[in-house]
């Protein structure tokens, strides 16, 4: 006796499960969209890169010193970094008083009691970045925790977003979740670009932008697998991996070319919106529609696939779908509470979350 999965696979084969539609869908969404999604997702990490920095100490011109390292040697104490290497202090300087300025710098001497926090701002190595939120608003030294906290908040956002949008994918459908994922990650990154001066708002926007970090990859992957024959599933996953890797290779080049976090985020974030406007290919999964009993809409999706695959007439209609896939229908969707249904399930859920 055929199982519901066998019946669905047979119907999908009649509409074409390895034709032009599947190849183009994978190229558009599991390579192209994923390429831009990975760039948008990882861009916040490069945007918050902390370049080498030291205290800015004025007075170099007064002594006609042109060697920056000589001036650092005179005005900055030495310290060992977290890798055990000795270098100039990043957040402290010597307290240069009027008495020092009245003498030649070769006569200067400082004790440990003369070391103070940066009093005149900071100097940044701008070899790779002209502007980042860190260099604009000095998120270093006593504000250095801000960068770390944002990364922690992002991971929490990913955790909750994965659970929430994974559940919505089963209740609302794969296509609406894909649209929501694009909108949320785009809005989150755009708001971040304009609110770096307001740390709390920037954090909230960064978290919002990370909520759909997983669902934006899962939605097109699931749709592609549900409209393709089983032998192609490895190829579909490979396409996503290639798209992800391609995006990660392009992203540093964008930052290198612009040297400005604002324009880099704009360039890597906005193109993904275009993938919402490809009506011939932004389909809903016919399998999901069948499980919800929406056979009419499932037929619409089958016809879209069949038309692009060169199949003019389908050998089944809505009534045939209902008859053959009636046992495939699932009205009940297990929500978040099911992850804590019983001690064993709750324990496994907590272990996965902690990992």
Short mmCIF file of C-alpha atoms in Angstrom, two decimals:
data_model
loop_
_atom_site.label_atom_id
_atom_site.label_comp_id
_atom_site.label_asym_id
_atom_site.label_seq_id
_atom_site.Cartn_x
_atom_site.Cartn_y
_atom_site.Cartn_z
CA UNK A 1 0.00 0.00 0.00
CA UNK A 2 1.32 3.43 -0.91
CA UNK A 3 2.11 5.80 1.92
CA UNK A 4 1.01 9.48 1.79
CA UNK A 5 4.61 10.43 1.01
CA UNK A 6 4.67 8.03 -1.95
CA UNK A 7 1.41 9.51 -3.26
CA UNK A 8 2.76 13.05 -2.99
CA UNK A 9 6.05 12.12 -4.68
CA UNK A 10 4.14 10.52 -7.57
CA UNK A 11 1.99 13.64 -8.01
CA UNK A 12 5.04 15.88 -7.80
CA UNK A 13 6.76 13.77 -10.47
CA UNK A 14 3.82 14.35 -12.83
CA UNK A 15 4.28 18.14 -12.44
CA UNK A 16 8.04 17.76 -12.89
CA UNK A 17 10.31 17.24 -9.89
CA UNK A 18 13.64 17.74 -11.66
CA UNK A 19 13.03 20.30 -14.39
CA UNK A 20 13.71 23.92 -15.26
CA UNK A 21 11.64 25.19 -12.35
CA UNK A 22 13.69 23.34 -9.73
CA UNK A 23 17.01 24.32 -11.31
CA UNK A 24 16.06 27.97 -11.57
CA UNK A 25 14.53 28.03 -8.08
CA UNK A 26 17.72 26.63 -6.58
CA UNK A 27 19.88 29.08 -8.51
CA UNK A 28 17.72 32.05 -7.50
CA UNK A 29 16.93 31.26 -3.88
CA UNK A 30 19.32 28.60 -2.61
CA UNK A 31 22.31 30.30 -4.19
CA UNK A 32 21.51 33.96 -4.99
CA UNK A 33 19.27 34.79 -2.03
CA UNK A 34 21.46 32.81 0.36
CA UNK A 35 24.55 34.61 -0.92
CA UNK A 36 23.08 38.00 0.04
CA UNK A 37 21.49 36.60 3.21
CA UNK A 38 24.86 35.40 4.48
CA UNK A 39 26.41 38.79 3.73
CA UNK A 40 23.63 40.64 5.52
CA UNK A 41 23.74 38.23 8.46
CA UNK A 42 27.53 38.40 8.95
CA UNK A 43 27.92 42.10 8.11
CA UNK A 44 27.31 43.19 11.70
CA UNK A 45 30.44 41.28 12.77
CA UNK A 46 32.69 43.16 10.33
CA UNK A 47 30.91 46.44 11.08
CA UNK A 48 31.83 46.05 14.75
CA UNK A 49 35.45 45.20 14.06
CA UNK A 50 37.69 46.88 16.63
CA UNK A 51 40.73 48.35 14.83
CA UNK A 52 44.05 48.88 16.66
CA UNK A 53 43.94 52.07 18.72
CA UNK A 54 45.87 54.18 21.23
CA UNK A 55 45.38 57.38 23.16
CA UNK A 56 45.71 60.57 21.15
CA UNK A 57 48.33 62.80 22.80
CA UNK A 58 48.68 66.34 21.37
CA UNK A 59 51.98 68.23 21.16
CA UNK A 60 53.85 66.25 18.56
CA UNK A 61 54.07 69.24 16.22
CA UNK A 62 55.49 71.45 18.98
CA UNK A 63 58.69 69.42 18.95
CA UNK A 64 58.75 68.89 15.16
CA UNK A 65 58.52 65.13 15.65
CA UNK A 66 57.45 63.31 12.49
CA UNK A 67 57.99 59.75 13.68
CA UNK A 68 54.69 58.55 15.18
CA UNK A 69 56.37 55.61 16.91
CA UNK A 70 58.85 57.93 18.62
CA UNK A 71 55.96 60.04 19.95
CA UNK A 72 54.14 56.93 21.17
CA UNK A 73 57.31 55.76 22.91
CA UNK A 74 57.48 59.10 24.72
CA UNK A 75 53.82 59.46 25.69
CA UNK A 76 52.35 55.95 26.05
CA UNK A 77 53.18 53.34 28.69
CA UNK A 78 53.82 49.73 27.72
CA UNK A 79 51.56 46.80 28.59
CA UNK A 80 51.16 43.12 27.76
CA UNK A 81 48.11 42.24 25.65
CA UNK A 82 45.95 39.12 25.94
CA UNK A 83 48.34 37.23 23.65
CA UNK A 84 51.31 37.95 25.93
CA UNK A 85 52.91 40.46 23.56
CA UNK A 86 54.35 43.71 24.85
CA UNK A 87 53.05 46.85 23.15
CA UNK A 88 51.78 50.36 23.70
CA UNK A 89 48.85 50.82 26.05
CA UNK A 90 45.52 51.08 24.26
CA UNK A 91 43.63 53.01 26.93
CA UNK A 92 46.22 54.88 29.00
CA UNK A 93 48.83 57.62 28.53
CA UNK A 94 51.40 59.52 30.51
CA UNK A 95 50.18 62.68 32.17
CA UNK A 96 52.14 65.35 30.29
CA UNK A 97 52.00 68.57 32.33
CA UNK A 98 53.16 72.12 31.64
CA UNK A 99 56.41 71.33 33.41
CA UNK A 100 57.13 68.59 30.87
CA UNK A 101 56.33 70.87 27.94
CA UNK A 102 58.82 73.46 29.20
CA UNK A 103 61.65 70.96 28.80
CA UNK A 104 62.99 69.04 25.83
CA UNK A 105 61.33 65.67 25.39
CA UNK A 106 64.69 63.90 25.84
CA UNK A 107 64.54 64.99 29.52
CA UNK A 108 61.06 63.58 30.21
CA UNK A 109 60.65 60.87 32.81
CA UNK A 110 57.48 59.29 34.14
CA UNK A 111 56.59 57.06 37.06
CA UNK A 112 53.68 54.64 37.36
CA UNK A 113 51.76 57.34 39.24
CA UNK A 114 51.88 59.51 36.09
CA UNK A 115 49.77 57.04 34.07
CA UNK A 116 46.22 58.25 33.40
CA UNK A 117 43.31 57.30 31.15
CA UNK A 118 43.13 58.81 27.68
CA UNK A 119 42.38 62.50 28.15
CA UNK A 120 42.25 63.74 24.52
CA UNK A 121 40.46 60.98 22.67
CA UNK A 122 41.83 58.12 20.61
CA UNK A 123 43.81 57.40 17.46
CA UNK A 124 42.70 54.50 15.26
CA UNK A 125 44.52 52.48 12.65
CA UNK A 126 42.47 53.29 9.52
CA UNK A 127 44.27 50.93 7.16
CA UNK A 128 41.12 48.87 6.57
CA UNK A 129 38.33 51.01 8.04
CA UNK A 130 37.73 54.73 7.74
CA UNK A 131 34.56 54.57 9.81
CA UNK A 132 32.82 52.05 12.06
CA UNK A 133 30.46 52.53 15.03
CA UNK A 134 33.44 51.82 17.27
CA UNK A 135 35.64 54.54 15.76
CA UNK A 136 32.75 57.01 15.49
CA UNK A 137 31.57 56.70 19.08
CA UNK A 138 34.68 55.31 20.84
CA UNK A 139 33.22 51.94 21.89
CA UNK A 140 36.57 50.96 23.40
CA UNK A 141 38.27 50.90 26.79
CA UNK A 142 35.57 51.70 29.37
CA UNK A 143 32.93 51.20 26.61
CA UNK A 144 34.56 48.09 25.18
CA UNK A 145 31.84 45.88 26.63
CA UNK A 146 29.34 47.27 24.11
CA UNK A 147 30.69 45.26 21.21
CA UNK A 148 30.67 42.02 23.22
CA UNK A 149 27.17 42.65 24.55
CA UNK A 150 25.79 43.20 21.03
CA UNK A 151 27.17 39.83 19.92
CA UNK A 152 25.59 38.15 22.96
CA UNK A 153 22.23 39.82 22.27
CA UNK A 154 22.46 38.71 18.63
CA UNK A 155 22.91 35.07 19.66
CA UNK A 156 19.91 35.29 21.99
CA UNK A 157 17.90 36.84 19.15
CA UNK A 158 18.90 33.95 16.88
CA UNK A 159 17.85 31.43 19.52
CA UNK A 160 14.37 32.85 20.05
CA UNK A 161 13.91 33.69 16.37
CA UNK A 162 14.71 30.13 15.31
CA UNK A 163 12.04 28.72 17.63
CA UNK A 164 9.43 31.36 16.80
CA UNK A 165 9.85 31.45 13.02
CA UNK A 166 10.31 27.69 12.81
CA UNK A 167 6.87 27.36 14.40
CA UNK A 168 5.43 30.03 12.08
CA UNK A 169 6.77 28.10 9.09
CA UNK A 170 4.47 25.24 10.06
CA UNK A 171 1.46 27.41 10.80
CA UNK A 172 1.63 30.28 8.28
CA UNK A 173 3.60 28.56 5.53
CA UNK A 174 7.13 28.64 4.13
CA UNK A 175 6.58 31.55 1.74
CA UNK A 176 5.22 34.07 4.31
CA UNK A 177 8.09 33.21 6.65
CA UNK A 178 10.58 33.77 3.81
CA UNK A 179 9.04 37.20 3.14
CA UNK A 180 9.04 38.04 6.86
CA UNK A 181 12.65 36.92 7.17
CA UNK A 182 13.78 39.22 4.38
CA UNK A 183 11.82 42.19 5.77
CA UNK A 184 13.01 41.70 9.34
CA UNK A 185 16.70 41.25 8.58
CA UNK A 186 16.60 44.23 6.17
CA UNK A 187 14.77 46.53 8.60
CA UNK A 188 17.07 45.47 11.45
CA UNK A 189 20.23 46.28 9.50
CA UNK A 190 18.87 49.57 8.09
CA UNK A 191 17.79 50.80 11.53
CA UNK A 192 21.20 49.84 12.91
CA UNK A 193 22.87 51.99 10.25
CA UNK A 194 21.06 55.13 11.40
CA UNK A 195 21.04 54.59 15.18
CA UNK A 196 24.65 53.88 16.12
CA UNK A 197 24.63 57.11 18.18
CA UNK A 198 21.91 55.58 20.37
CA UNK A 199 23.38 52.43 21.83
CA UNK A 200 20.16 50.89 23.21
CA UNK A 201 18.31 51.42 19.91
CA UNK A 202 21.29 50.04 18.00
CA UNK A 203 21.25 46.90 20.18
CA UNK A 204 17.53 46.39 19.64
CA UNK A 205 17.91 46.80 15.88
CA UNK A 206 20.84 44.38 15.81
CA UNK A 207 18.78 41.79 17.71
CA UNK A 208 15.82 42.29 15.35
CA UNK A 209 18.14 41.77 12.39
CA UNK A 210 19.29 38.44 13.86
CA UNK A 211 15.82 37.02 14.64
CA UNK A 212 15.43 35.48 11.20
CA UNK A 213 19.06 34.45 10.78
CA UNK A 214 18.07 30.79 10.43
CA UNK A 215 14.58 30.97 8.94
CA UNK A 216 15.82 32.96 5.94
CA UNK A 217 17.97 29.93 5.06
CA UNK A 218 15.47 27.25 6.07
CA UNK A 219 12.41 28.48 4.13
CA UNK A 220 13.82 28.19 0.56
CA UNK A 221 15.67 25.00 1.50
CA UNK A 222 12.47 23.29 2.67
CA UNK A 223 10.45 24.46 -0.33
CA UNK A 224 13.13 23.25 -2.75
CA UNK A 225 13.31 19.85 -1.08
CA UNK A 226 9.53 19.46 -1.08
CA UNK A 227 9.24 20.10 -4.83
CA UNK A 228 12.25 18.04 -5.91
CA UNK A 229 12.91 14.35 -6.09
CA UNK A 230 14.71 12.85 -3.12
CA UNK A 231 17.92 12.19 -5.08
CA UNK A 232 18.40 15.97 -5.53
CA UNK A 233 18.30 16.89 -1.84
CA UNK A 234 22.04 16.62 -1.40
CA UNK A 235 22.52 18.92 -4.40
CA UNK A 236 20.08 21.45 -2.92
CA UNK A 237 21.99 21.53 0.37
CA UNK A 238 25.24 21.90 -1.55
CA UNK A 239 23.81 24.91 -3.42
CA UNK A 240 23.08 26.61 -0.10
CA UNK A 241 26.59 25.89 1.14
CA UNK A 242 28.09 27.35 -2.04
CA UNK A 243 25.82 30.41 -1.79
CA UNK A 244 26.77 30.91 1.88
CA UNK A 245 30.48 30.57 1.15
CA UNK A 246 30.31 32.89 -1.87
CA UNK A 247 28.63 35.56 0.25
CA UNK A 248 31.29 35.25 2.94
CA UNK A 249 34.02 35.65 0.32
CA UNK A 250 32.41 38.75 -1.21
CA UNK A 251 31.58 40.46 2.11
CA UNK A 252 35.17 41.36 3.13
CA UNK A 253 35.78 42.70 -0.37
CA UNK A 254 32.83 45.08 0.00
CA UNK A 255 34.21 46.40 3.29
CA UNK A 256 37.68 46.66 1.77
CA UNK A 257 36.34 48.63 -1.21
CA UNK A 258 34.19 51.04 0.82
CA UNK A 259 36.19 51.21 4.08
CA UNK A 260 32.95 52.52 5.60
CA UNK A 261 30.56 50.36 7.62
CA UNK A 262 27.47 52.40 6.66
CA UNK A 263 27.87 52.01 2.90
CA UNK A 264 29.06 48.42 3.22
CA UNK A 265 25.90 47.43 5.15
CA UNK A 266 23.73 49.25 2.61
CA UNK A 267 25.38 47.46 -0.33
CA UNK A 268 25.12 43.95 1.15
CA UNK A 269 21.64 44.34 2.69
CA UNK A 270 19.40 45.99 0.11
CA UNK A 271 19.75 43.52 -2.82
CA UNK A 272 18.06 40.71 -0.90
CA UNK A 273 14.76 42.63 -1.06
CA UNK A 274 14.68 41.96 -4.82
CA UNK A 275 14.03 38.27 -4.16
CA UNK A 276 10.56 39.16 -2.86
CA UNK A 277 9.53 40.30 -6.35
CA UNK A 278 9.90 37.16 -8.45
CA UNK A 279 6.25 36.02 -8.55
CA UNK A 280 6.80 33.11 -10.95
CA UNK A 281 9.15 31.41 -8.52
CA UNK A 282 8.20 32.61 -5.03
CA UNK A 283 5.81 29.73 -4.53
CA UNK A 284 4.37 28.08 -1.46
CA UNK A 285 5.20 24.44 -0.86
CA UNK A 286 2.43 22.26 -2.40
CA UNK A 287 3.19 19.62 0.24
CA UNK A 288 2.54 22.09 3.07
CA UNK A 289 -0.68 23.29 1.42
CA UNK A 290 -1.85 19.69 1.08
CA UNK A 291 -1.17 18.98 4.74
CA UNK A 292 -3.37 21.96 5.61
CA UNK A 293 -6.16 20.74 3.33
CA UNK A 294 -5.80 23.65 0.89
CA UNK A 295 -5.89 21.54 -2.27
CA UNK A 296 -7.06 24.39 -4.50
CA UNK A 297 -4.00 26.51 -3.76
CA UNK A 298 -1.81 23.40 -4.00
CA UNK A 299 -3.07 22.95 -7.57
CA UNK A 300 -2.13 26.56 -8.36
CA UNK A 301 1.44 25.86 -7.24
CA UNK A 302 1.59 22.57 -9.17
CA UNK A 303 0.47 24.38 -12.33
CA UNK A 304 3.16 27.05 -11.89
CA UNK A 305 5.81 24.35 -11.60
CA UNK A 306 4.41 22.31 -14.49
CA UNK A 307 4.16 25.31 -16.83
CA UNK A 308 7.82 26.27 -16.42
CA UNK A 309 8.80 22.61 -16.71
CA UNK A 310 7.04 22.47 -20.11
CA UNK A 311 4.08 20.34 -19.00
CA UNK A 312 0.89 21.82 -20.43
CA UNK A 313 -1.72 19.49 -18.94
CA UNK A 314 -1.64 17.84 -15.54
CA UNK A 315 -3.07 14.35 -15.15
CA UNK A 316 -4.74 15.26 -11.85
CA UNK A 317 -6.98 17.95 -10.45
CA UNK A 318 -8.09 19.25 -7.07
CA UNK A 319 -10.40 16.28 -6.42
CA UNK A 320 -7.64 13.79 -7.18
CA UNK A 321 -5.33 15.62 -4.81
CA UNK A 322 -7.88 15.49 -2.04
CA UNK A 323 -8.50 11.80 -2.61
CA UNK A 324 -4.87 10.75 -2.76
CA UNK A 325 -3.49 13.09 -0.08
CA UNK A 326 -6.33 12.96 2.43
CA UNK A 327 -4.21 10.84 4.79
CA UNK A 328 -1.41 13.38 4.40
CA UNK A 329 -3.40 16.12 6.12
CA UNK A 330 -2.25 17.31 9.55
CA UNK A 331 -4.35 19.92 11.30
CA UNK A 332 -2.40 19.86 14.53
CA UNK A 333 0.86 21.83 14.68
CA UNK A 334 3.11 21.29 17.67
CA UNK A 335 4.21 24.56 19.19
CA UNK A 336 6.93 25.68 21.57
CA UNK A 337 5.31 23.96 24.54
CA UNK A 338 5.87 20.55 22.93
CA UNK A 339 9.62 21.03 23.36
CA UNK A 340 9.07 20.78 27.12
CA UNK A 341 6.52 17.96 27.06
CA UNK A 342 7.93 15.62 29.67
CA UNK A 343 11.19 15.59 31.59
CA UNK A 344 13.23 13.80 28.90
CA UNK A 345 12.14 16.20 26.14
CA UNK A 346 12.66 19.25 28.40
CA UNK A 347 16.14 18.03 29.35
CA UNK A 348 17.14 17.49 25.71
CA UNK A 349 15.72 20.91 24.73
CA UNK A 350 17.71 22.67 27.45
CA UNK A 351 20.90 20.85 26.44
CA UNK A 352 20.46 21.91 22.81
CA UNK A 353 19.82 25.52 23.87
CA UNK A 354 22.92 25.59 26.07
CA UNK A 355 25.05 24.10 23.28
#
